[in-house]
Tab-separated table of C-alpha atoms in Angstrom:
chain	number	residue	atom	x	y	z
G	11	ILE	CA	4.026	4.671	26.118
G	12	TYR	CA	5.972	5.473	29.278
G	13	PHE	CA	6.434	9.104	30.214
G	14	LEU	CA	9.537	9.764	32.301
G	15	ALA	CA	10.677	13.068	33.790
G	16	PRO	CA	13.779	14.369	35.593
G	17	LEU	CA	11.631	14.951	38.669
G	18	ASP	CA	14.449	16.035	41.004
G	19	ASP	CA	15.537	18.748	38.553
G	20	VAL	CA	11.968	19.918	37.983
G	21	LEU	CA	11.208	20.008	41.715
G	22	GLY	CA	14.427	21.955	42.253
G	23	ALA	CA	13.382	24.544	39.690
G	24	PHE	CA	9.642	24.798	40.419
G	25	GLY	CA	9.206	23.453	43.938
G	26	ASP	CA	6.254	21.195	44.712
G	27	ARG	CA	4.387	22.588	41.698
G	28	GLY	CA	6.906	20.808	39.499
G	29	TYR	CA	5.114	17.525	40.151
G	30	ARG	CA	1.921	19.024	38.725
G	31	LEU	CA	3.817	20.375	35.737
G	32	VAL	CA	5.304	17.015	34.723
G	33	ASN	CA	1.916	15.331	35.159
G	34	LEU	CA	0.233	18.021	33.072
G	35	GLU	CA	2.751	17.659	30.260
G	36	ALA	CA	2.531	13.849	30.336
G	37	GLY	CA	-1.269	14.022	30.440
G	38	ILE	CA	-1.431	16.263	27.384
G	39	ALA	CA	0.901	13.992	25.408
G	40	GLY	CA	-1.034	10.932	26.612
G	41	GLY	CA	-4.299	12.577	25.544
G	42	ARG	CA	-2.920	13.066	22.055
G	43	ALA	CA	-2.005	9.377	21.980
G	44	TYR	CA	-5.590	8.539	23.048
G	45	LEU	CA	-7.013	10.598	20.189
G	46	ALA	CA	-4.682	9.006	17.654
G	47	ALA	CA	-5.525	5.512	18.911
G	48	TYR	CA	-9.286	6.061	18.828
G	49	ALA	CA	-9.066	7.656	15.378
G	50	GLN	CA	-7.495	4.424	14.127
G	51	GLY	CA	-10.091	2.206	15.830
G	52	PHE	CA	-7.908	1.173	18.757
G	53	GLY	CA	-8.378	1.737	22.458
G	54	ALA	CA	-6.285	3.554	25.026
G	55	SER	CA	-5.981	3.773	28.775
G	56	GLY	CA	-3.854	6.041	30.924
G	57	LEU	CA	-2.384	5.277	34.324
G	58	THR	CA	-0.573	7.475	36.796
G	59	PHE	CA	1.857	5.680	39.050
G	60	TYR	CA	5.279	5.745	40.627
G	61	ASP	CA	7.445	2.691	40.109
G	62	ARG	CA	11.223	2.551	40.467
G	63	LEU	CA	11.283	-0.788	38.573
G	64	VAL	CA	10.095	0.954	35.393
G	65	VAL	CA	13.047	3.321	35.575
G	66	GLU	CA	15.429	0.398	36.118
G	67	PHE	CA	13.896	-1.392	33.114
G	68	PHE	CA	14.725	1.565	30.852
G	69	ALA	CA	18.192	2.112	32.371
G	70	PRO	CA	20.645	3.553	31.357
G	71	HIS	CA	18.405	5.740	29.150
G	72	ALA	CA	16.217	6.593	32.138
G	73	ALA	CA	19.038	7.586	34.478
G	74	GLY	CA	17.970	10.543	36.605
G	75	ARG	CA	14.311	10.267	35.596
G	76	ASP	CA	11.162	9.074	37.317
G	77	ALA	CA	8.153	7.285	35.838
G	78	ILE	CA	5.197	9.678	35.746
G	79	PHE	CA	2.493	8.312	33.447
G	80	VAL	CA	1.854	5.418	31.086
G	81	THR	CA	-0.558	5.204	28.171
G	82	ALA	CA	-1.522	1.719	27.032
G	83	LEU	CA	-2.649	1.496	23.412
G	84	GLY	CA	-4.132	-1.502	21.682
G	85	ARG	CA	-7.069	-3.626	20.730
G	86	SER	CA	-9.190	-5.951	22.848
G	87	ALA	CA	-8.051	-9.560	23.148
G	88	ALA	CA	-11.105	-10.606	21.135
G	89	GLY	CA	-9.894	-8.389	18.283
G	90	GLY	CA	-12.854	-6.034	18.378
G	91	ARG	CA	-12.656	-2.411	17.347
G	92	ALA	CA	-13.060	0.305	19.914
G	93	THR	CA	-15.690	2.773	18.760
G	94	ILE	CA	-17.387	5.778	20.210
G	95	GLY	CA	-21.124	5.317	19.692
G	96	THR	CA	-22.201	8.919	19.256
G	97	THR	CA	-20.735	12.266	18.381
G	98	LEU	CA	-22.547	15.178	20.039
G	99	GLY	CA	-25.780	13.203	20.212
G	100	ARG	CA	-25.720	12.050	16.597
G	101	PRO	CA	-25.057	8.416	15.690
G	102	ARG	CA	-21.595	7.875	14.303
G	103	ARG	CA	-21.135	6.165	10.969
G	104	PRO	CA	-18.774	3.183	11.027
G	105	PRO	CA	-15.461	3.717	9.196
G	106	ALA	CA	-15.364	2.646	5.549
């Protein structure tokens, strides 16, 4: 999932703090994607970056926006399930 933001507009409205704001919003949405992925037995990884080529790839839909954050969702190449071994110190039961 690519998170894009109209960074110039946000910086114009909020100054340098605008960069933090777009990263915060993207991070919250990415975190929700993480939770959904793990709940379904998949994995997730988030990356912050700046890449003009990503914006060009999504053009014209991405016109005037900058790439802020990406969340990769999926399963390992071996097809294994991603699991969290414990929940608050207690062993977790495997899904039915």
